[in-house]
Short mmCIF file of C-alpha atoms and ligand atoms in Angstrom, two decimals:
data_model
loop_
_atom_site.label_atom_id
_atom_site.label_comp_id
_atom_site.label_asym_id
_atom_site.label_seq_id
_atom_site.Cartn_x
_atom_site.Cartn_y
_atom_site.Cartn_z
CA MET U 1 -33.50 14.90 6.56
CA ALA U 2 -30.61 15.57 3.96
CA SER U 3 -29.43 13.15 1.83
CA LEU U 4 -26.26 12.25 -0.20
CA THR U 5 -26.54 11.46 -3.74
CA VAL U 6 -23.36 10.36 -5.34
CA ALA U 7 -22.66 10.38 -9.28
CA GLY U 8 -19.83 10.20 -11.87
CA THR U 9 -16.91 8.38 -12.97
CA VAL U 10 -13.61 8.54 -10.96
CA GLN U 11 -10.33 7.25 -12.77
CA VAL U 12 -8.37 6.71 -9.80
CA PRO U 13 -4.20 6.98 -9.95
CA GLY U 14 -2.12 4.39 -10.84
CA ASP U 15 -1.50 1.52 -7.99
CA LYS U 16 0.85 2.74 -5.27
CA SER U 17 2.70 -0.93 -4.85
CA ILE U 18 2.78 -1.58 -8.78
CA SER U 19 4.34 1.74 -9.39
CA HIS U 20 7.11 1.52 -6.88
CA ARG U 21 7.79 -2.05 -8.38
CA ALA U 22 7.66 -1.00 -12.11
CA LEU U 23 10.19 1.84 -11.18
CA ILE U 24 12.57 -0.46 -9.45
CA LEU U 25 12.56 -3.41 -12.24
CA ALA U 26 13.00 -0.87 -14.90
CA ALA U 27 16.13 0.40 -13.47
CA LEU U 28 17.66 -3.31 -12.99
CA ALA U 29 16.05 -4.26 -16.61
CA ASP U 30 18.87 -4.05 -19.63
CA GLY U 31 17.79 -1.02 -21.66
CA GLU U 32 15.06 1.24 -22.16
CA SER U 33 11.49 0.59 -20.23
CA VAL U 34 8.20 2.41 -20.23
CA ILE U 35 5.89 2.89 -17.63
CA ARG U 36 2.51 4.22 -18.46
CA ASP U 37 0.03 5.62 -15.80
CA VAL U 38 2.74 5.28 -12.87
CA LEU U 39 1.14 6.90 -9.58
CA VAL U 40 2.44 10.37 -9.76
CA ALA U 41 2.45 11.25 -5.91
CA ASP U 42 4.91 12.13 -3.09
CA ASP U 43 5.62 8.32 -2.01
CA THR U 44 6.62 7.27 -5.87
CA ALA U 45 8.93 10.35 -6.27
CA SER U 46 10.88 9.12 -3.15
CA THR U 47 11.36 5.85 -5.10
CA ALA U 48 12.39 7.68 -8.26
CA TYR U 49 14.57 10.25 -6.35
CA ALA U 50 16.40 7.35 -4.66
CA LEU U 51 17.07 5.64 -8.03
CA ARG U 52 18.47 8.70 -9.41
CA ALA U 53 20.91 8.92 -6.88
CA LEU U 54 21.79 5.36 -7.30
CA GLY U 55 22.84 6.29 -11.05
CA ILE U 56 19.65 5.90 -12.86
CA ASP U 57 18.59 8.07 -15.59
CA ALA U 58 15.00 8.87 -14.63
CA PRO U 59 12.96 11.73 -15.79
CA PRO U 60 10.19 13.59 -13.38
CA LEU U 61 7.01 11.09 -13.16
CA GLY U 62 4.11 11.92 -15.41
CA PRO U 63 1.86 9.68 -17.71
CA GLU U 64 4.40 8.14 -19.69
CA VAL U 65 8.11 7.82 -18.12
CA LEU U 66 11.03 6.26 -19.78
CA ILE U 67 13.63 4.45 -17.61
CA GLN U 68 17.10 3.61 -18.48
CA GLY U 69 17.99 0.42 -16.71
CA THR U 70 21.61 -0.34 -16.02
CA GLY U 71 21.14 -4.11 -15.43
CA VAL U 72 20.70 -6.40 -12.36
CA ARG U 73 23.49 -5.33 -10.41
CA GLY U 74 24.35 -2.08 -12.21
CA LEU U 75 23.34 0.75 -9.69
CA ARG U 76 26.15 2.66 -8.35
CA ALA U 77 27.02 4.10 -4.85
CA PRO U 78 24.86 7.32 -3.77
CA GLY U 79 26.42 10.41 -3.15
CA ALA U 80 24.46 11.46 -0.41
CA ASN U 81 21.53 9.80 1.97
CA LEU U 82 18.82 8.28 0.33
CA ASP U 83 15.75 10.56 1.75
CA CYS U 84 12.44 8.54 1.10
CA GLY U 85 10.00 11.02 2.80
CA ASN U 86 7.28 9.12 4.24
CA SER U 87 7.68 5.86 1.93
CA GLY U 88 8.17 2.61 3.90
CA THR U 89 7.97 0.77 0.52
CA SER U 90 10.74 2.69 -0.83
CA VAL U 91 13.36 2.03 1.72
CA ARG U 92 12.12 -1.50 2.25
CA LEU U 93 12.27 -2.81 -1.34
CA LEU U 94 15.38 -0.64 -2.10
CA ALA U 95 17.49 -2.04 1.16
CA GLY U 96 16.81 -5.35 -0.62
CA VAL U 97 18.20 -3.88 -3.98
CA ILE U 98 21.27 -2.37 -2.41
CA ALA U 99 21.72 -5.35 -0.17
CA GLY U 100 23.04 -7.06 -3.15
CA HIS U 101 25.29 -4.65 -4.60
CA PRO U 102 28.77 -3.70 -3.49
CA PHE U 103 28.53 -0.53 -1.81
CA SER U 104 26.89 1.15 1.15
CA ALA U 105 23.68 3.72 1.29
CA THR U 106 21.88 5.27 4.03
CA PHE U 107 18.32 5.88 4.33
CA VAL U 108 16.51 8.74 5.88
CA GLY U 109 12.92 9.73 5.99
CA ASP U 110 10.39 12.00 7.61
CA GLU U 111 9.08 11.79 11.20
CA SER U 112 6.65 8.95 10.68
CA LEU U 113 9.05 6.76 8.52
CA ARG U 114 11.82 7.08 10.97
CA ARG U 115 9.62 5.54 13.46
CA ARG U 116 8.97 2.38 11.42
CA PRO U 117 10.36 -0.88 11.97
CA MET U 118 13.14 -1.93 9.86
CA ARG U 119 14.46 -5.11 11.89
CA ARG U 120 11.82 -7.27 9.82
CA ILE U 121 14.08 -6.51 6.56
CA ALA U 122 17.39 -6.09 8.38
CA GLU U 123 17.35 -9.75 9.66
CA PRO U 124 16.74 -11.58 6.67
CA LEU U 125 18.92 -9.54 4.75
CA SER U 126 21.74 -9.57 7.25
CA ALA U 127 21.41 -13.55 7.42
CA MET U 128 22.13 -13.38 3.59
CA GLY U 129 25.23 -11.30 4.24
CA ALA U 130 24.45 -7.41 4.22
CA ARG U 131 25.48 -5.44 7.03
CA PHE U 132 23.08 -3.00 8.67
CA SER U 133 23.77 -0.41 11.04
CA PHE U 134 21.05 2.06 13.02
CA ALA U 135 21.62 5.16 14.36
CA ALA U 136 18.98 4.04 17.33
CA GLY U 137 16.94 1.15 17.46
CA ASP U 138 15.82 -0.25 14.35
CA GLY U 139 14.46 2.77 12.55
CA LEU U 140 15.89 5.42 10.07
CA PRO U 141 18.52 6.46 9.70
CA MET U 142 19.75 2.87 8.42
CA THR U 143 22.71 2.02 6.66
CA VAL U 144 22.84 -1.19 4.50
CA GLN U 145 26.10 -2.45 3.41
CA GLY U 146 25.81 -4.66 0.67
CA GLY U 147 28.10 -7.50 -1.18
CA ASP U 148 28.09 -10.92 -1.85
CA LEU U 149 25.17 -12.77 -0.53
CA ARG U 150 24.02 -16.37 0.20
CA HIS U 151 20.65 -18.12 -0.56
CA ILE U 152 18.37 -18.26 2.21
CA ALA U 153 14.93 -19.75 3.13
CA TRP U 154 13.30 -17.14 5.41
CA THR U 155 10.12 -17.33 7.62
CA SER U 156 8.63 -14.17 8.14
CA GLU U 157 6.60 -13.36 11.61
CA VAL U 158 4.35 -11.21 9.60
CA SER U 159 2.56 -11.31 6.37
CA SER U 160 4.35 -8.45 4.53
CA ALA U 161 4.91 -7.76 1.01
CA GLN U 162 7.58 -5.46 1.65
CA VAL U 163 9.63 -8.23 3.52
CA LYS U 164 9.02 -10.58 1.05
CA SER U 165 9.79 -8.28 -1.85
CA ALA U 166 13.19 -7.20 -0.08
CA ILE U 167 14.36 -10.57 -0.12
CA LEU U 168 13.28 -11.29 -3.58
CA LEU U 169 14.70 -8.30 -5.09
CA ALA U 170 18.11 -9.25 -2.80
CA GLY U 171 18.20 -12.79 -4.29
CA LEU U 172 17.59 -11.39 -7.89
CA VAL U 173 20.37 -9.07 -7.35
CA ALA U 174 22.86 -11.10 -5.99
CA GLY U 175 21.87 -13.89 -8.31
CA VAL U 176 20.92 -16.38 -5.40
CA PRO U 177 18.17 -18.23 -4.74
CA VAL U 178 15.42 -17.45 -2.04
CA SER U 179 12.22 -18.45 -0.57
CA VAL U 180 9.97 -16.94 2.01
CA ARG U 181 7.23 -18.34 3.96
CA GLU U 182 4.66 -16.03 5.33
CA PRO U 183 1.73 -16.59 7.81
CA ARG U 184 -0.66 -15.81 5.06
CA PRO U 185 -0.30 -14.56 1.62
CA SER U 186 0.73 -10.89 1.02
CA ARG U 187 0.07 -8.73 -2.26
CA ASP U 188 1.80 -10.46 -4.77
CA HIS U 189 2.68 -7.75 -7.29
CA THR U 190 6.64 -8.40 -7.35
CA GLU U 191 6.33 -11.75 -8.08
CA ARG U 192 3.68 -11.29 -10.94
CA MET U 193 5.80 -8.77 -12.43
CA LEU U 194 8.90 -10.80 -12.16
CA ARG U 195 7.15 -13.74 -13.81
CA SER U 196 6.18 -11.60 -16.78
CA LEU U 197 9.62 -10.59 -17.24
CA GLY U 198 10.54 -14.19 -17.36
CA VAL U 199 12.03 -14.88 -14.07
CA THR U 200 11.16 -18.14 -12.26
CA VAL U 201 9.02 -17.38 -9.13
CA THR U 202 6.74 -19.91 -7.57
CA SER U 203 4.13 -19.23 -4.63
CA SER U 204 2.69 -22.35 -3.08
CA ARG U 205 -1.08 -22.29 -1.30
CA ASP U 206 0.86 -22.36 2.00
CA ALA U 207 2.32 -18.95 1.26
CA VAL U 208 5.89 -19.86 0.38
CA THR U 209 7.41 -17.99 -2.48
CA LYS U 210 10.50 -18.99 -4.15
CA LEU U 211 12.80 -17.10 -6.57
CA THR U 212 15.49 -18.40 -8.75
CA PRO U 213 17.58 -15.93 -10.01
CA ALA U 214 17.82 -14.75 -13.64
CA ALA U 215 21.04 -13.35 -15.20
CA ARG U 216 19.01 -10.28 -16.67
CA LEU U 217 15.98 -8.63 -16.83
CA GLU U 218 14.20 -7.40 -20.20
CA PRO U 219 13.28 -4.01 -20.38
CA PHE U 220 9.30 -3.85 -20.35
CA ASP U 221 6.35 -1.66 -21.46
CA LEU U 222 3.95 -1.50 -18.56
CA THR U 223 0.78 0.12 -17.83
CA VAL U 224 -0.20 0.52 -14.27
CA PRO U 225 -3.65 -0.12 -13.00
CA GLY U 226 -5.77 1.88 -10.60
CA ASP U 227 -4.81 1.69 -7.17
CA PRO U 228 -7.74 -0.48 -5.32
CA SER U 229 -6.58 1.62 -2.02
CA SER U 230 -7.55 4.74 -3.46
CA ALA U 231 -10.63 3.18 -5.20
CA ALA U 232 -11.76 2.38 -1.66
CA PHE U 233 -12.74 5.76 -0.82
CA PHE U 234 -15.32 6.11 -3.36
CA LEU U 235 -16.60 2.64 -2.71
CA ALA U 236 -17.29 3.79 1.02
CA LEU U 237 -18.44 7.07 -0.26
CA ALA U 238 -21.20 5.17 -2.56
CA ALA U 239 -22.09 2.62 0.40
CA LEU U 240 -22.60 5.72 2.88
CA SER U 241 -24.72 7.93 0.30
CA SER U 242 -28.41 7.62 0.18
CA SER U 243 -28.70 7.48 -3.86
CA GLY U 244 -26.71 7.28 -7.08
CA SER U 245 -23.47 5.35 -7.94
CA ILE U 246 -19.84 5.58 -8.69
CA THR U 247 -17.82 3.93 -11.55
CA LEU U 248 -14.14 3.26 -11.04
CA PRO U 249 -12.78 1.98 -14.37
CA GLY U 250 -9.43 0.42 -14.67
CA VAL U 251 -8.81 -0.80 -11.07
CA CYS U 252 -6.83 -3.69 -9.78
CA VAL U 253 -9.15 -6.35 -8.85
CA ASP U 254 -6.46 -8.91 -7.38
CA THR U 255 -7.76 -11.25 -4.95
CA LEU U 256 -4.91 -10.13 -2.68
CA ARG U 257 -5.87 -6.88 -2.86
CA ALA U 258 -9.68 -7.01 -3.07
CA GLY U 259 -10.44 -7.59 0.52
CA PHE U 260 -12.24 -4.09 1.02
CA VAL U 261 -14.75 -4.98 -2.21
CA ARG U 262 -15.68 -8.03 -0.72
CA ALA U 263 -16.04 -6.37 2.76
CA ILE U 264 -18.30 -3.49 1.66
CA ARG U 265 -20.51 -5.84 -0.26
CA HIS U 266 -20.92 -8.14 2.58
CA MET U 267 -21.95 -4.87 4.59
CA GLY U 268 -24.66 -4.38 2.33
CA ALA U 269 -23.47 -2.15 -0.81
CA ILE U 270 -23.92 -2.89 -4.15
CA VAL U 271 -20.71 -3.67 -5.97
CA LYS U 272 -20.44 -4.96 -9.43
CA VAL U 273 -17.18 -5.79 -11.14
CA SER U 274 -17.02 -5.70 -15.04
CA ASP U 275 -14.89 -5.60 -17.90
CA THR U 276 -12.21 -7.71 -16.13
CA ARG U 277 -8.94 -8.42 -18.23
CA GLN U 278 -5.56 -9.28 -17.53
CA ALA U 279 -3.00 -6.79 -18.35
CA THR U 280 0.84 -7.18 -17.61
CA GLY U 281 0.14 -9.80 -15.13
CA GLU U 282 -2.46 -7.91 -13.21
CA GLU U 283 -6.47 -8.48 -13.29
CA GLN U 284 -8.14 -5.20 -13.70
CA GLY U 285 -11.79 -4.46 -14.20
CA THR U 286 -14.57 -1.55 -13.62
CA ILE U 287 -15.88 -1.23 -10.16
CA THR U 288 -19.69 0.51 -9.92
CA VAL U 289 -20.87 1.05 -6.73
CA ALA U 290 -24.06 2.00 -5.06
CA PRO U 291 -25.64 2.20 -1.77
CA GLY U 292 -27.48 -0.33 0.33
CA ALA U 293 -28.70 -0.79 3.84
CA LEU U 294 -25.30 -1.33 5.68
CA ARG U 295 -24.83 -3.76 8.62
CA ALA U 296 -21.67 -4.47 10.91
CA ILE U 297 -19.45 -7.28 10.06
CA HIS U 298 -16.77 -9.35 11.68
CA VAL U 299 -13.72 -9.32 9.51
CA ARG U 300 -11.87 -12.66 9.12
CA GLU U 301 -8.25 -12.81 10.33
CA SER U 302 -7.40 -14.54 6.76
CA GLU U 303 -8.79 -11.32 5.24
CA ILE U 304 -6.70 -8.94 6.94
CA PRO U 305 -3.54 -8.77 4.10
CA ALA U 306 -6.05 -8.16 1.51
CA MET U 307 -7.66 -4.90 2.85
CA ILE U 308 -4.89 -3.80 5.45
CA ASP U 309 -4.46 -0.42 3.84
CA GLU U 310 -8.43 0.13 3.92
CA LEU U 311 -9.14 -0.77 7.71
CA PRO U 312 -9.10 2.67 9.12
CA LEU U 313 -11.89 3.19 6.28
CA LEU U 314 -13.46 0.34 7.10
CA ALA U 315 -13.87 1.67 10.74
CA CYS U 316 -15.33 4.60 9.28
CA VAL U 317 -17.87 3.31 7.11
CA ALA U 318 -18.99 0.97 10.57
CA THR U 319 -20.14 4.14 12.13
CA ARG U 320 -23.06 3.95 10.00
CA ALA U 321 -23.79 0.34 9.88
CA GLU U 322 -26.06 -1.62 11.90
CA GLY U 323 -24.31 -3.35 14.79
CA GLU U 324 -20.95 -3.75 15.74
CA THR U 325 -18.04 -4.29 13.60
CA VAL U 326 -14.94 -5.96 14.79
CA VAL U 327 -11.32 -6.23 13.33
CA ARG U 328 -9.07 -8.51 15.40
CA GLY U 329 -5.58 -9.64 14.29
CA ALA U 330 -4.55 -6.53 12.75
CA ALA U 331 -1.79 -5.45 15.04
CA GLU U 332 0.26 -4.60 11.88
CA LEU U 333 -2.04 -1.33 11.78
CA ARG U 334 0.15 -0.44 14.64
CA VAL U 335 3.37 0.15 12.76
CA LYS U 336 1.79 1.80 9.31
CA GLU U 337 2.36 5.66 8.65
CA SER U 338 0.83 5.86 12.00
CA ASP U 339 -0.42 3.89 14.84
CA ARG U 340 -3.59 3.33 12.52
CA ILE U 341 -5.56 1.70 15.43
CA ALA U 342 -4.98 4.51 18.07
CA SER U 343 -5.36 7.13 15.07
CA VAL U 344 -8.72 6.12 13.95
CA VAL U 345 -10.15 5.05 17.31
CA ASP U 346 -8.95 8.24 18.92
CA ASN U 347 -10.59 10.30 16.21
CA LEU U 348 -13.90 8.31 16.00
CA ARG U 349 -14.45 9.04 19.59
CA ALA U 350 -13.25 12.64 19.76
CA LEU U 351 -16.30 12.89 16.86
CA GLY U 352 -18.67 11.12 19.20
CA ALA U 353 -18.83 7.86 17.27
CA ASP U 354 -18.67 4.28 19.80
CA ALA U 355 -15.29 2.78 18.98
CA GLU U 356 -13.11 0.69 21.10
CA ALA U 357 -9.39 -0.13 20.39
CA PHE U 358 -7.63 -3.58 20.79
CA GLU U 359 -3.93 -4.20 21.00
CA ASP U 360 -4.55 -5.98 17.60
CA GLY U 361 -7.86 -4.45 16.16
CA PHE U 362 -10.95 -2.23 16.99
CA ALA U 363 -14.77 -2.56 17.60
CA VAL U 364 -17.02 0.02 16.05
CA ARG U 365 -20.81 0.35 17.11
CA GLY U 366 -22.85 2.19 14.44
CA SER U 367 -25.58 4.67 14.72
CA ASP U 368 -27.01 7.66 13.07
CA LYS U 369 -25.92 10.22 15.22
CA PRO U 370 -24.11 13.10 13.81
CA LEU U 371 -20.11 13.23 14.04
CA ARG U 372 -18.52 16.62 14.78
CA GLY U 373 -15.03 18.06 15.30
CA THR U 374 -11.46 18.03 14.00
CA VAL U 375 -9.64 15.16 13.02
CA ARG U 376 -5.84 14.95 13.81
CA THR U 377 -4.15 12.97 10.94
CA GLY U 378 -0.83 12.70 12.39
CA GLY U 379 0.33 13.46 8.78
CA ASP U 380 -1.18 10.16 7.71
CA HIS U 381 -2.82 10.28 4.24
CA ARG U 382 -5.07 7.10 4.58
CA ILE U 383 -6.73 8.89 7.92
CA ALA U 384 -7.31 12.05 6.08
CA MET U 385 -9.17 10.20 3.18
CA SER U 386 -11.29 7.94 5.30
CA PHE U 387 -12.43 10.92 7.87
CA GLY U 388 -12.84 12.88 4.40
CA VAL U 389 -15.11 10.60 3.18
CA LEU U 390 -17.11 10.11 6.39
CA GLY U 391 -17.39 14.25 6.61
CA CYS U 392 -19.53 13.92 3.50
CA VAL U 393 -22.18 12.18 5.11
CA PRO U 394 -25.21 14.67 5.93
CA GLY U 395 -25.06 15.64 9.56
CA ASN U 396 -21.59 14.87 10.12
CA GLU U 397 -19.18 18.08 10.17
CA ILE U 398 -15.89 16.98 10.17
CA ARG U 399 -12.58 19.05 9.64
CA ILE U 400 -9.39 17.55 8.78
CA ASP U 401 -6.28 19.17 10.32
CA ASP U 402 -3.69 18.37 7.21
CA ARG U 403 -5.63 17.79 4.20
CA ASP U 404 -2.45 18.21 1.96
CA CYS U 405 -0.87 14.80 3.49
CA VAL U 406 -3.04 12.76 1.04
CA ALA U 407 -0.05 14.04 -1.65
CA VAL U 408 1.66 10.82 -0.51
CA SER U 409 -0.85 8.61 -2.32
CA TYR U 410 -3.50 10.82 -4.18
CA PRO U 411 -3.08 14.22 -4.75
CA GLY U 412 -5.80 14.68 -6.38
CA PHE U 413 -8.47 13.23 -4.13
CA TRP U 414 -10.25 16.35 -2.61
CA GLN U 415 -11.12 17.16 -6.16
CA ASP U 416 -12.29 13.68 -7.34
CA LEU U 417 -14.25 13.73 -3.82
CA ARG U 418 -16.18 17.15 -4.81
CA LYS U 419 -16.72 15.85 -8.24
CA VAL U 420 -18.78 12.80 -7.31
CA THR U 421 -20.59 14.74 -4.21
CA SER U 422 -21.50 18.02 -6.05
C1 S3P E 1 2.89 -2.65 0.63
C2 S3P E 1 2.74 -3.41 1.51
C3 S3P E 1 1.76 -3.33 2.73
C4 S3P E 1 1.00 -1.94 2.64
C5 S3P E 1 1.72 -0.90 2.19
C6 S3P E 1 2.22 -1.30 0.58
C7 S3P E 1 3.83 -2.95 -0.61
O1 S3P E 1 2.76 -3.03 3.73
O2 S3P E 1 0.50 -1.78 3.78
O3 S3P E 1 0.69 0.24 2.10
O4 S3P E 1 3.76 -2.17 -1.70
O5 S3P E 1 4.45 -3.89 -0.64
P1 S3P E 1 3.41 -4.69 4.22
O6 S3P E 1 4.44 -5.18 3.67
O7 S3P E 1 4.24 -3.81 5.75
O8 S3P E 1 2.37 -5.18 5.06
#
């Protein structure tokens, strides 16, 4: 039987969440900041484009980006709609920033972004004093009218770093204290970055985050670590291979992002994390991964926020793990770039895998049956890459209908995949 040997080192691109935040905070700082290894991809280009429309002098994204910040409340009214393409993070974080400025802005986006729910940010930001209007429902186009805001203590129904960050940024810009309670802690890059810039932000063990506003932000020099959500594709690939190993240097290994590392290890892959160090408030390290006999797992609900973007990939790996892998408590997957529960389960079934959808998750029963057919990505980058990995397994013949959609988060994905499999 054919086998798959993997070998090599992949330097995955800069973390998407940290890149968005670095660009936004640099715009709000007093003076010139330097961002190194920012993610150069469609989503971060959307944030940079919107910041330019808001009066920021920002060059095209590259290995080293200099941003001239105009101060905590120094953006100016945009002359055009803010087109955020496919990027939910750009809209939600920038809506928080604009809520504290004395002007209005209208967000538009692609077909996927227009369907994504914005009530989750519109409610708390409206309670602070901003005004929102929607062309229809609670999706884009969305207009935010900012102004003087009041302090807030908000309880969010969902664990969402985007909601939390929108509120923290609104508090920062408007100069009012804010607190956010989440069901479980979500990724905390905004808090870490703000803390490293001298802003008082506290996080309690029961997932309450509080910000005390600062009058100004110091400009900074930040190197963005590799994106664990991009690294996950190579963890999965090595786990599914028959021999060899893949090394991934400089990846963010923060606990709140490392759910997939823990899961794949639990499934039987051999994963080592070495050279760990703190850099600009974020823990990073080198991940080395090699295959092992894969068995199914039940993902605990408490682990979901730390691997929310990797769950479609986990479903793909589960097709080759012995037993039934079950994910519940992940209804948030339904409102990502696509309905990722329907998308992953429908595609797996179309290829011949044994998968079942639940309202809040999925079950996948593993086997060594070859999977064959065409995957419909619905334009979702993570669906394309997850099935791209599954397509490398000997015996599987998987065509992806839209390979180019990876440009949203990882433009060089197919080249990197080829590099470690050939
Ligand atoms: C992100 C938070 C997560 C994640 C998204 C990026 C961020 O979304 O799925 O890809 O950068 O804050 P939610 O905040 O909606 O959980």
